[in-house]
Structure formats: C-alpha cells, structure tokens
PDB file of C-alpha atoms in Angstrom:
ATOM      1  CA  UNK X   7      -2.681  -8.512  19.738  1.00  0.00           C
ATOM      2  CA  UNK X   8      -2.773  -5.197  18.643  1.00  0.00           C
ATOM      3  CA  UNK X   9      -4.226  -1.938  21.514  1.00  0.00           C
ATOM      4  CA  UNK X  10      -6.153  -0.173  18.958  1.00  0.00           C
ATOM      5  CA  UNK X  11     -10.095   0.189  18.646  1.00  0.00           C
ATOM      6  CA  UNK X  12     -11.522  -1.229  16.138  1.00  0.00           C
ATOM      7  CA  UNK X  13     -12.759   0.988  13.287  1.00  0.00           C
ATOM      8  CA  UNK X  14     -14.824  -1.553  11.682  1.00  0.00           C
ATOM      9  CA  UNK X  15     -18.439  -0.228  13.293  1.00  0.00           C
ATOM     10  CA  UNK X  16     -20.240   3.048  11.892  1.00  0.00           C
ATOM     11  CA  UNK X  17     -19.049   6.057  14.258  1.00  0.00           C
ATOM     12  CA  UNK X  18     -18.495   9.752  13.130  1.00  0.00           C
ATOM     13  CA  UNK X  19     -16.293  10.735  10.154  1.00  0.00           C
ATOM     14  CA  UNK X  20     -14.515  12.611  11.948  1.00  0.00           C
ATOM     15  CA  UNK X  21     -14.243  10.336  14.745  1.00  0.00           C
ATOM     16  CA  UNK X  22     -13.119   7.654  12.149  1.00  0.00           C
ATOM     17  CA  UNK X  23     -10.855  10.217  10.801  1.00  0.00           C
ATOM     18  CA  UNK X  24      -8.943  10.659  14.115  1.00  0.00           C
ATOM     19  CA  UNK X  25      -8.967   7.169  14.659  1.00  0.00           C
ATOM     20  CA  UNK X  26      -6.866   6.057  11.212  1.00  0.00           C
ATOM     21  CA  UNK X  27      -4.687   8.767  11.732  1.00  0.00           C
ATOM     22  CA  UNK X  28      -3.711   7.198  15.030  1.00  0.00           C
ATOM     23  CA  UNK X  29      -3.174   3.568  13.147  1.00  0.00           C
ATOM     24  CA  UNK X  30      -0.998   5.391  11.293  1.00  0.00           C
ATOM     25  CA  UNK X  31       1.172   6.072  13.620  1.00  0.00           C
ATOM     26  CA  UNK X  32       1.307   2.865  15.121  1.00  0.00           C
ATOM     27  CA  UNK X  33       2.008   1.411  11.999  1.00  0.00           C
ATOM     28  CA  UNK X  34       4.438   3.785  11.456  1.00  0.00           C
ATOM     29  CA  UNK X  35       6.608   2.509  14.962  1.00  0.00           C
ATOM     30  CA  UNK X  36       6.524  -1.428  13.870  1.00  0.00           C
ATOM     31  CA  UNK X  37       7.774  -0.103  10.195  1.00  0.00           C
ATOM     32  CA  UNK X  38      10.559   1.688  12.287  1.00  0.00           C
ATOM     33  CA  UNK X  39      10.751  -1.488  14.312  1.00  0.00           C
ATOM     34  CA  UNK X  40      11.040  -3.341  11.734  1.00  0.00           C
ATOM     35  CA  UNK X  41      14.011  -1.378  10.663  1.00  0.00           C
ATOM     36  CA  UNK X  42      15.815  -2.038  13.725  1.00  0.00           C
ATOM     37  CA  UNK X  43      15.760  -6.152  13.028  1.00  0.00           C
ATOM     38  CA  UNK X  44      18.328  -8.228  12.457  1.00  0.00           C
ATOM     39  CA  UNK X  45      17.821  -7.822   8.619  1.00  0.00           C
ATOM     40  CA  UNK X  46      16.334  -4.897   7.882  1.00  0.00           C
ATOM     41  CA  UNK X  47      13.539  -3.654   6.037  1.00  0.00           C
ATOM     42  CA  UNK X  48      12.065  -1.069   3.361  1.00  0.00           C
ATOM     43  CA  UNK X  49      11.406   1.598   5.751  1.00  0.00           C
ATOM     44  CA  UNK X  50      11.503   4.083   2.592  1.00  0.00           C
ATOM     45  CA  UNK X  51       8.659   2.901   0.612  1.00  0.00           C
ATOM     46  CA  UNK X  52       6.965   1.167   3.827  1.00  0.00           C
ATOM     47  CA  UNK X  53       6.455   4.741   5.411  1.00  0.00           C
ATOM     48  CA  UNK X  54       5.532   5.973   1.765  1.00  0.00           C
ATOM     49  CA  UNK X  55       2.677   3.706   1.345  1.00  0.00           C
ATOM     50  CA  UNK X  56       1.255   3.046   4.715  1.00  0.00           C
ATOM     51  CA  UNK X  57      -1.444   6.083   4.629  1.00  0.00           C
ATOM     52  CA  UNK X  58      -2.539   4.072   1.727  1.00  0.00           C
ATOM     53  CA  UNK X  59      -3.225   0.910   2.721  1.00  0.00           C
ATOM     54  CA  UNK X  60      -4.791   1.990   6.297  1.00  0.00           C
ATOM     55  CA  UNK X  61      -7.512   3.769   3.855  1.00  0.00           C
ATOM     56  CA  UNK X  62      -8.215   1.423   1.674  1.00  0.00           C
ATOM     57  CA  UNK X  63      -8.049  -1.866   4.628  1.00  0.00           C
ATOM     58  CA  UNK X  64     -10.401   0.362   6.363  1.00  0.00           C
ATOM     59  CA  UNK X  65     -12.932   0.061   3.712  1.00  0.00           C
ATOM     60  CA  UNK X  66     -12.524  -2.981   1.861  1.00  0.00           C
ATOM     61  CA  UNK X  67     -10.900  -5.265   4.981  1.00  0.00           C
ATOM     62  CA  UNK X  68     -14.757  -7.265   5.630  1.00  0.00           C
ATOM     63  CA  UNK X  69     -15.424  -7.356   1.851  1.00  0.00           C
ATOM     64  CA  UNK X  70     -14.666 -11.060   0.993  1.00  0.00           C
ATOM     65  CA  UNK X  71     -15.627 -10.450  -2.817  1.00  0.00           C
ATOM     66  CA  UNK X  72     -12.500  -7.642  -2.785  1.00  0.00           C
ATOM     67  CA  UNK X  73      -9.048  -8.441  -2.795  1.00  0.00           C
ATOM     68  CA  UNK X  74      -5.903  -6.080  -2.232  1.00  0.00           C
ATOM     69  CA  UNK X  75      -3.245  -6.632  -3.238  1.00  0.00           C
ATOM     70  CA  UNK X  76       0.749  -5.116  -2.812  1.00  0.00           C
ATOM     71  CA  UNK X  77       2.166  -5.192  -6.137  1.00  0.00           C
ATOM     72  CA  UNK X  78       5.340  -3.116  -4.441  1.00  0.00           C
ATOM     73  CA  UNK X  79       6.642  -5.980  -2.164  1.00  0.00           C
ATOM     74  CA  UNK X  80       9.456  -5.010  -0.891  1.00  0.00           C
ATOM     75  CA  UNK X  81       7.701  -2.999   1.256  1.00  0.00           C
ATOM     76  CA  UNK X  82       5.858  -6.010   2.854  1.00  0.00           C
ATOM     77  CA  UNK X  83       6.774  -4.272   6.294  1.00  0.00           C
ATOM     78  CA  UNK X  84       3.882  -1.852   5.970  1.00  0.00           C
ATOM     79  CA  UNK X  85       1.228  -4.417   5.281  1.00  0.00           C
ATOM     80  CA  UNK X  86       2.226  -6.842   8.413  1.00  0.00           C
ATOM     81  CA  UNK X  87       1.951  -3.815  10.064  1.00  0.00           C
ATOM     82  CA  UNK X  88      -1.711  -2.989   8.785  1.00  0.00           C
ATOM     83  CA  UNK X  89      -3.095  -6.826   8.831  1.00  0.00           C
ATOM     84  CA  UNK X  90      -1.704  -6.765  12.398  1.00  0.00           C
ATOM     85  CA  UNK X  91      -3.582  -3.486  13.585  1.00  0.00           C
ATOM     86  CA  UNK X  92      -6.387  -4.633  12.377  1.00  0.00           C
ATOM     87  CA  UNK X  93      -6.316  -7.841  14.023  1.00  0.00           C
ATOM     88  CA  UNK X  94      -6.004  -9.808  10.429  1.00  0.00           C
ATOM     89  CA  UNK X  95      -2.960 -11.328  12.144  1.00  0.00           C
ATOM     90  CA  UNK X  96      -1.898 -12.767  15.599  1.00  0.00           C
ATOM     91  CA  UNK X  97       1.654 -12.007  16.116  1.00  0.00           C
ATOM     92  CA  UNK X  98       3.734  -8.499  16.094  1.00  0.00           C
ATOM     93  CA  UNK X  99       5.515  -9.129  12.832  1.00  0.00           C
ATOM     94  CA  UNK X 100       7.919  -6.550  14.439  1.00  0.00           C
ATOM     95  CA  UNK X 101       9.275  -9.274  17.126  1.00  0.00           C
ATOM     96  CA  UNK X 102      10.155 -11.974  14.088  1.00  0.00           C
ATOM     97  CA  UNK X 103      10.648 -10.027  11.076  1.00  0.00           C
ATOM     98  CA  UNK X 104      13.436 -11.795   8.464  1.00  0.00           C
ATOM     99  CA  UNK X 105      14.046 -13.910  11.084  1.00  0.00           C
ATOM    100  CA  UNK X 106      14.988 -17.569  10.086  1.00  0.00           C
ATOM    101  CA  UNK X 107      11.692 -19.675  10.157  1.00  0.00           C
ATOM    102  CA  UNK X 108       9.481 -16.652  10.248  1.00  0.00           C
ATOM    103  CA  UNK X 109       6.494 -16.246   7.995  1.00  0.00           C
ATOM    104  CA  UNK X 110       7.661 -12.226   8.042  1.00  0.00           C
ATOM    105  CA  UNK X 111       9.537 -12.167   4.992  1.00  0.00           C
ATOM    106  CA  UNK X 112      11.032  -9.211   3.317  1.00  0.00           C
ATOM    107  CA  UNK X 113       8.197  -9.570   1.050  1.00  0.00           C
ATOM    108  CA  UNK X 114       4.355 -10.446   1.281  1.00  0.00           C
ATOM    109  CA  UNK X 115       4.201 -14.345   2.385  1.00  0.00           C
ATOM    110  CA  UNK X 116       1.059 -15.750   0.829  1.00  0.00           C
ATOM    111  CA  UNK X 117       1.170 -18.640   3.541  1.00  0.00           C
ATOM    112  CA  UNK X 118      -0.270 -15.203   6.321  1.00  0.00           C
ATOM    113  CA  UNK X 119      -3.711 -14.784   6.621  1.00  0.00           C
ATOM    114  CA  UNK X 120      -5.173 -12.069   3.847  1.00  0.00           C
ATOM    115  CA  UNK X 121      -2.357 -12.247   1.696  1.00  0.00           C
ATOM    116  CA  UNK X 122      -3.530 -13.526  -1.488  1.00  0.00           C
ATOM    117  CA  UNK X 123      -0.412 -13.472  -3.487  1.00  0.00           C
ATOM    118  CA  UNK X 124       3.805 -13.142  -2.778  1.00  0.00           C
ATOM    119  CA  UNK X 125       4.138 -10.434  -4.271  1.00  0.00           C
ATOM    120  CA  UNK X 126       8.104  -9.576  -5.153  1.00  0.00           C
ATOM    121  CA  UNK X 127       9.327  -9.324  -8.482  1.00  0.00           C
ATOM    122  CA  UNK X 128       7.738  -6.224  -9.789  1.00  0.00           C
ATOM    123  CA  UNK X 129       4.753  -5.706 -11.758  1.00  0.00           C
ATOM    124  CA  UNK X 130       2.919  -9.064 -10.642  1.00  0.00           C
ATOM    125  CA  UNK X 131       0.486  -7.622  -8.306  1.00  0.00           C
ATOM    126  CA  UNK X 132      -1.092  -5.709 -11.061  1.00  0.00           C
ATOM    127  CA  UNK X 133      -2.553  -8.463 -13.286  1.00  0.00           C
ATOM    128  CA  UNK X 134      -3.274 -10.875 -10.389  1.00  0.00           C
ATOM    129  CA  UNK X 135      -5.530  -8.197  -9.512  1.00  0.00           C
ATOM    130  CA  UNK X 136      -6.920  -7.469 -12.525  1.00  0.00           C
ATOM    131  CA  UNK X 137      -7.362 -10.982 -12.950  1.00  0.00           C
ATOM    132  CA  UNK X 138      -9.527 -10.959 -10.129  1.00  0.00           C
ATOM    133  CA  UNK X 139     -11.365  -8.254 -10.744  1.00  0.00           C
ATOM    134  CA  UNK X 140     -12.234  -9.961 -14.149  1.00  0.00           C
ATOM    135  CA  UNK X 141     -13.497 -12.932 -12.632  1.00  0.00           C
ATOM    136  CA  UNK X 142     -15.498 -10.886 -10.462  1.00  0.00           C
ATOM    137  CA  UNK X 143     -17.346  -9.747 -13.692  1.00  0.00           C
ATOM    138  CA  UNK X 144     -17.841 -12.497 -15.255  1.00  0.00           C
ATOM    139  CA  UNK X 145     -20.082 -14.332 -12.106  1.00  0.00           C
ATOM    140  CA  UNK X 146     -22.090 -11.119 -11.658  1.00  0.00           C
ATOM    141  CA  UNK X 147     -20.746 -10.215  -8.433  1.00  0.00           C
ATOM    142  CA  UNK X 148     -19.299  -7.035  -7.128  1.00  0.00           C
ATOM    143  CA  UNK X 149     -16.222  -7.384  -5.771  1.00  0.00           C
ATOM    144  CA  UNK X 150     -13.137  -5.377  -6.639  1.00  0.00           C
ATOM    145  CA  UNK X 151      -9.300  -5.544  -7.636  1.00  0.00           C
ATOM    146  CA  UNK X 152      -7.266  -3.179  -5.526  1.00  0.00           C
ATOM    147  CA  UNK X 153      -3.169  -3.106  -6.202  1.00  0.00           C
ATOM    148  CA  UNK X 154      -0.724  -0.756  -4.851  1.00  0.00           C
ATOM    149  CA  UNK X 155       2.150  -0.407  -6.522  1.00  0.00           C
ATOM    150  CA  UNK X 156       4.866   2.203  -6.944  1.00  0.00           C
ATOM    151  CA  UNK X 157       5.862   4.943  -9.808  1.00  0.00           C
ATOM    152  CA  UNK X 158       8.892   3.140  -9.914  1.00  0.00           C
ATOM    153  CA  UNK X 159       7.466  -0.246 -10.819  1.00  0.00           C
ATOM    154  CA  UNK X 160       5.537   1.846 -13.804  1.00  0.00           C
ATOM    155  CA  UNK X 161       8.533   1.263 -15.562  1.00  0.00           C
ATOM    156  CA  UNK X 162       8.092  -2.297 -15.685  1.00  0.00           C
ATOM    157  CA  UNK X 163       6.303  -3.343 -19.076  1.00  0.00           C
ATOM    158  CA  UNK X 164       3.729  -5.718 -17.455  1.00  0.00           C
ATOM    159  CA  UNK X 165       1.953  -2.728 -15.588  1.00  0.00           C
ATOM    160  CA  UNK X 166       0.699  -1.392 -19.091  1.00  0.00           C
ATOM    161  CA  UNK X 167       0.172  -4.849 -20.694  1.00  0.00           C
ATOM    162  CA  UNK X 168      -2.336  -5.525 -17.767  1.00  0.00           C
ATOM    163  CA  UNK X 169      -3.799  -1.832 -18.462  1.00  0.00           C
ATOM    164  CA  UNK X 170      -4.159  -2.850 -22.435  1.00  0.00           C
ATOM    165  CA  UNK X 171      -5.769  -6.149 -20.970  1.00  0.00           C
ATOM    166  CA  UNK X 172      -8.225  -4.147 -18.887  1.00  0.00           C
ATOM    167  CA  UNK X 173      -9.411  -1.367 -21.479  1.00  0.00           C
ATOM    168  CA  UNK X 174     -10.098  -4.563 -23.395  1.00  0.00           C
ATOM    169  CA  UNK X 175     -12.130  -6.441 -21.535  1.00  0.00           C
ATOM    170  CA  UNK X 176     -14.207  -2.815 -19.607  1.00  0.00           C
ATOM    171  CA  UNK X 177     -13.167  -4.038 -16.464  1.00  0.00           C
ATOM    172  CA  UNK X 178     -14.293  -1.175 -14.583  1.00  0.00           C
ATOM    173  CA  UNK X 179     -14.261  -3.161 -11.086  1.00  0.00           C
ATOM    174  CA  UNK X 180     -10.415  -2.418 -10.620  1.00  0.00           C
ATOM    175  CA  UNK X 181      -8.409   0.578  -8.716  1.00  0.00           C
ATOM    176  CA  UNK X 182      -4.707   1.119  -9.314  1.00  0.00           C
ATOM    177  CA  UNK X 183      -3.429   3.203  -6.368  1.00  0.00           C
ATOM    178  CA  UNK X 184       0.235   4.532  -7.386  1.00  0.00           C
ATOM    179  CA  UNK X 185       2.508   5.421  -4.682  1.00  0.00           C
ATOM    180  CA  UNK X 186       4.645   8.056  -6.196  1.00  0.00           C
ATOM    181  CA  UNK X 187       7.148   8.959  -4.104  1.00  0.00           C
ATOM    182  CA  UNK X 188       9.686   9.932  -6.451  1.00  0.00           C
ATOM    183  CA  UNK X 189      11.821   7.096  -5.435  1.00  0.00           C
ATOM    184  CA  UNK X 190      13.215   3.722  -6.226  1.00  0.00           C
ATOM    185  CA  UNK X 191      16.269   1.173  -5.571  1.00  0.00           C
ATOM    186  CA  UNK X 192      18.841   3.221  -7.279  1.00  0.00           C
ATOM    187  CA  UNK X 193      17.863   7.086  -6.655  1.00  0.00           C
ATOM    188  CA  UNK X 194      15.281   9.318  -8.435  1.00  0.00           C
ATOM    189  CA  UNK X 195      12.292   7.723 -10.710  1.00  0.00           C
ATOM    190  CA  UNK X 196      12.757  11.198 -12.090  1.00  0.00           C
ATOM    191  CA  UNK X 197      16.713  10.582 -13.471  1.00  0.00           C
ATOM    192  CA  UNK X 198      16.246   6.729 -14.323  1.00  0.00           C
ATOM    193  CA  UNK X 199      13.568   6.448 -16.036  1.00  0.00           C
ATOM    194  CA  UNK X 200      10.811   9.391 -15.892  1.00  0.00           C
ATOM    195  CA  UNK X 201       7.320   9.010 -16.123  1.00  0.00           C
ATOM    196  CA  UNK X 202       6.201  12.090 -18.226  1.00  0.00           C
ATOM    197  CA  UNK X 203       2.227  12.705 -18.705  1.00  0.00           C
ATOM    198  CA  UNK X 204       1.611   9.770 -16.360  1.00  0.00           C
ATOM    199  CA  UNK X 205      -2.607  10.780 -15.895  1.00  0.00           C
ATOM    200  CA  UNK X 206      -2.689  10.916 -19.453  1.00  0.00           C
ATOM    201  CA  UNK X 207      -1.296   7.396 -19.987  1.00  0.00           C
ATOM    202  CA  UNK X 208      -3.554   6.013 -17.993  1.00  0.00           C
ATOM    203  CA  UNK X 209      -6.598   8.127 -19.692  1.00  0.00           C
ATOM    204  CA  UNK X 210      -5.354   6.423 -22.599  1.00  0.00           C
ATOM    205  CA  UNK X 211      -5.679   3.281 -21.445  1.00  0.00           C
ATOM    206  CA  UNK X 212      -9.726   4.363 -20.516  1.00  0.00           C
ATOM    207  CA  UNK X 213      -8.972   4.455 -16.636  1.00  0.00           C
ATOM    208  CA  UNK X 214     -10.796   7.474 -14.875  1.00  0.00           C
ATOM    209  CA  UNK X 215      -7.703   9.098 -13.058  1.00  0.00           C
ATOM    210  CA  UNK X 216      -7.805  11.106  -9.505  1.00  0.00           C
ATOM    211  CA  UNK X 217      -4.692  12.525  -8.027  1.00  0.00           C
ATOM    212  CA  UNK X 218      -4.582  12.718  -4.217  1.00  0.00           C
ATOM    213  CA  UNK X 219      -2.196  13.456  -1.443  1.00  0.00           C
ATOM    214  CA  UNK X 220      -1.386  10.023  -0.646  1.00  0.00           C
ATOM    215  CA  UNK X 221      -0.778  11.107   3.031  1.00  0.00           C
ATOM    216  CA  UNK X 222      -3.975  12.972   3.574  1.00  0.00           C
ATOM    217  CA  UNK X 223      -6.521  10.346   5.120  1.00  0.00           C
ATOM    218  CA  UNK X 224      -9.919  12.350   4.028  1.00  0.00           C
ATOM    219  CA  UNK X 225      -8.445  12.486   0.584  1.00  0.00           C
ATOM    220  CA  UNK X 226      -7.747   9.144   0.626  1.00  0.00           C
ATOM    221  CA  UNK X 227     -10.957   7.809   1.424  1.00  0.00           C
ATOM    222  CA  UNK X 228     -13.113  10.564  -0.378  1.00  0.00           C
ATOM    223  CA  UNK X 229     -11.068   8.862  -3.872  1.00  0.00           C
ATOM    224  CA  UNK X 230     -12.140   5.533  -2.198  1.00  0.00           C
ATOM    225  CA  UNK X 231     -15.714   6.400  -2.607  1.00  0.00           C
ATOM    226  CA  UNK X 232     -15.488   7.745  -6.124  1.00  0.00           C
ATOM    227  CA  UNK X 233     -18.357   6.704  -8.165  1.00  0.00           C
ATOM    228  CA  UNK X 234     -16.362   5.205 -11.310  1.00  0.00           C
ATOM    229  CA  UNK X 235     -17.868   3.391 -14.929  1.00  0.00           C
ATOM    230  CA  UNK X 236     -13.861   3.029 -15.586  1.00  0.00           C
ATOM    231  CA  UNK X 237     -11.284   1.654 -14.344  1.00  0.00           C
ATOM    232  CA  UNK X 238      -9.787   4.241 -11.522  1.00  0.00           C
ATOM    233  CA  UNK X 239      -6.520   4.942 -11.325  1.00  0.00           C
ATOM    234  CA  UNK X 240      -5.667   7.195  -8.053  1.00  0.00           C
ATOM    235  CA  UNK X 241      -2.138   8.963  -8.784  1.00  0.00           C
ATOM    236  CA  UNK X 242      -0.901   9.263  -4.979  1.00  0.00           C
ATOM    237  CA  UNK X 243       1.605  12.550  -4.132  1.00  0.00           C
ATOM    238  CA  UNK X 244       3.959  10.352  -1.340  1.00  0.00           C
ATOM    239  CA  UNK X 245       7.102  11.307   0.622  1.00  0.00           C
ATOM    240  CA  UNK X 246       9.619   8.384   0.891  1.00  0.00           C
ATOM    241  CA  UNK X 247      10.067   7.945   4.140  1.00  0.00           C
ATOM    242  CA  UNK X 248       6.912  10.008   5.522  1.00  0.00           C
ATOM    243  CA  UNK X 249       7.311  10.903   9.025  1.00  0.00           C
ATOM    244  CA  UNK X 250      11.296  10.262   9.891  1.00  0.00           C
ATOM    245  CA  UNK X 251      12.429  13.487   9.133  1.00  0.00           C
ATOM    246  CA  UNK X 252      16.181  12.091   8.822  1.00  0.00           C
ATOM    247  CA  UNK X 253      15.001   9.983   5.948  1.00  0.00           C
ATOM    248  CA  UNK X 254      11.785  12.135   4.438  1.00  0.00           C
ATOM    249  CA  UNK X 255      12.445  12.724   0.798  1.00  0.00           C
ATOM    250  CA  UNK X 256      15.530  10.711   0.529  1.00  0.00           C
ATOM    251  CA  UNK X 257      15.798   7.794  -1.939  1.00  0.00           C
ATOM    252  CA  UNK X 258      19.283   6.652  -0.430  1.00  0.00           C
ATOM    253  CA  UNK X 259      16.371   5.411   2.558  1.00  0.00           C
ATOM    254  CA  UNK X 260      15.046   2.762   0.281  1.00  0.00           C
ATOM    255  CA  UNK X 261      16.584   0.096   2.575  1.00  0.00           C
ATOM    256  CA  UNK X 262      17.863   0.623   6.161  1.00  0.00           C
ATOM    257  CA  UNK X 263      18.743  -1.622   9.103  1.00  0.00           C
ATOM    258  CA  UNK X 264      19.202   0.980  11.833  1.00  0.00           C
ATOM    259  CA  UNK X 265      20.329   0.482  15.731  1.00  0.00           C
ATOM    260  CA  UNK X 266      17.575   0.100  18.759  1.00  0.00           C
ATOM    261  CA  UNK X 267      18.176   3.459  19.391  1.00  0.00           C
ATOM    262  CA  UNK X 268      18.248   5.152  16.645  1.00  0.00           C
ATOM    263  CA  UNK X 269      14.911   3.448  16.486  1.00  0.00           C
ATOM    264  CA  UNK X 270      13.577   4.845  19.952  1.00  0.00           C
ATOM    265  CA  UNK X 271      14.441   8.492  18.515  1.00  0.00           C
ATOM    266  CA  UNK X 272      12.964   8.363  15.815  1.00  0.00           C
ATOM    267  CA  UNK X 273       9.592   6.669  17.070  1.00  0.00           C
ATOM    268  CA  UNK X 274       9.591   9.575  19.850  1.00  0.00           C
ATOM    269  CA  UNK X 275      10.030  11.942  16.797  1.00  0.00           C
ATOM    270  CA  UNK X 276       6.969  10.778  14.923  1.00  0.00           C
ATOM    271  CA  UNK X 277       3.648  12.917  15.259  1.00  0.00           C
TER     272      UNK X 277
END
C-alpha cells in the first residue's frame, strides 16, 4: 500500500493543492518505474496525462454514479499508478508490470478494481463513456461520463461520431478532457494529421469548451468545477513526457524501456 495521505476528507485548498502536487510526483516515479520493466511502458503520454487524472480521481474517485474512463490506453501506466495512490488498488503495479500472468497490462485491464472498460484500440473510451453518461440521464440520476483521451486519437473517426451522438441526444452530463501534447506513435500530431480550429469543432458539436494547462493542478480542478448546460470539453496544453527533462517535448519518447539506473536519475531529477 501506497505512503500518501489521503485527500479524500475536506482540508484547505491550498492544503489539498500541495497535497496532489505531491501524488504527482509519486505517480510520476512508478511511471518511470514502470519504464524500467522488463517490457516497457508509455512513459511519454503516461507523464503527459497524469496531472489529469490525479484532478479529476480526486474529485470524482467516491462518486459511484461517475465513471472515468482512459480512452488513451496505452498509457495504462499512469492510471495503475493513480488507482494505486489512492488506495483503489492493492499491489505496486510497478513490481509486476507486463509481466507474464500480471493483471498490469500495457493497457487498462478491466478485470482491476475501477477499471470499467480495456481500453486499447483508439477511440473506444469515448462512446463507452458517453454511453454512460446517457444512461445516467435517462434514470434521473446525476452521475457523469469522464474520458481522457489524446489529440492524437482525435484523428480517429469514432471520437466525432460519439460527439454527433451526444449533441443529439443533449447529453450535457459528459466531460471530454484532451491531452494534447503534440504527440503520437509516429512523431508530431502537428505533421500527420493536424487538428486545425480544434475548440471550434467541438463548439460545433454544442460542447462548452475550456482550455487549461493540463499540468497546472488549480486549473485543473477550477475546469472540474465548471458549471456546464453542455457537454464540456476541456482542451488540455500537455508536455509529452512532463517532468524527465531528457524526454520533455519529445515524441520519439512515446515508448521507452530504460535501465534501473537511468531510472534512479531521472526519479532524483524530478521536482
């Protein structure tokens, strides 16, 4: 089990502030550990996203009516390493990750705790959770959809089917946070397929749209408590690989399986 405090009681904004900035970094040393397994992982993406989903876990984690999702899967190391700093799950996913047998996989395993959905081939997460959100409407209750997904996976089709589906039926229960870091599998989102006017495609679609720094935590959960009649759709500034300066910016760090002590350095590194 985890070290950290839990952040689940009422305490001080700023005190709560501190403490998510220092889950961060923990999460940010089993991503890096993750890294230095056997196999491998997403450290790119994982360190892109992880601000992300320590904000919105923080909020939503006790809200059984709510369900997150990662559409972006293959970086499935930053969510063990959130469900397992905040106790959602038992064992280190950094001391069995793509390990034979383990329930770590290189992508979200539905058969862990508070995974709802494997999420993998891009673009799935979105409808599942608009699918859920749906329901949610239709028995008068108030839970939410929540998916993270990446600028990259924009370019699948399904991500603006489900939007077309969800201006259709209002369903104004739903966030889409984007984690646009500029990067994907084979470089630049910018020289493979760009996304030009990106807030206004979604305004299209009748989603409200807010565009944060997706590594600023007050930002993150101020756009969290946004009062929205739409659909919100929170356009997230990331750095691929945020807080490894060898690898910040760098799309070439999508994937990396890196030695135990290149590890150590760069956990010693991270502030």
């Amino acid at each position: 089990m985890n070290n950290i405090d839990t952040v689940y009681e009422p305490i001080p904004h700023s005190e709560h502030l501190n403490n998510l900035v220092a889950i961060t970094k923990e999460a940010r040393k089993l991503i890096i550990d993750m890294a230095a397994s056997e196999t491998g992982c997403h450290i790119g993406g994982s360190l892109s996203v992880i601000d992300l989903l320590i904000g919105v876990y923080s909020k939503y984690v006790k809200d059984e009516n709510t369900v997150i999702v990662l559409s972006k899967g293959h970086t499935a190391a930053a969510l063990y390493a959130t469900l397992y700093l905040y106790d959602l799950i038992e064992d280190n996913p950094a001391e069995s990750y793509g390990e034979k047998g383990s329930l770590f996989t290189g992508h979200p395993n539905h058969k862990l705790p508070h995974i709802p959905f494997s999420t993998g081939s891009l673009g799935h997460g979105i409808p599942y959770a608009a699918g859920w959100a749906l329901g949610q409407k239709i028995k008068n209750l108030d839970g939410l959809g929540i998916v993270l997904g990446g600028d990259g996976e924009l370019q699948e089709g399904l991500c603006w089917e489900t939007a077309q589906i969800i201006q259709a039926k209002a369903i104004s229960n739903f966030i889409y946070i984007v984690d646009c870091n500029g990067g994907q599998n084979d470089g630049y989102v910018s020289d493979i397929s760009p996304l030009h006017n990106l807030r206004q495609r979604f305004e299209s679609f009748g989603f409200q749209v807010e565009e944060i720094d997706g590594h600023n935590m007050e930002q993150i959960l101020a756009a969290l408590e946004l009062n929205h009649d739409k659909p919100l759709a929170l356009l997230a500034t990331t750095i691929k690989g945020k807080g490894v300066e060898a690898i910040e910016g760098n799309p070439d760090a999508h994937y990396a399986k890196i030695p135990e002590r290149v590890a150590s350095k760069w956990k010693r590194s991270l502030v």
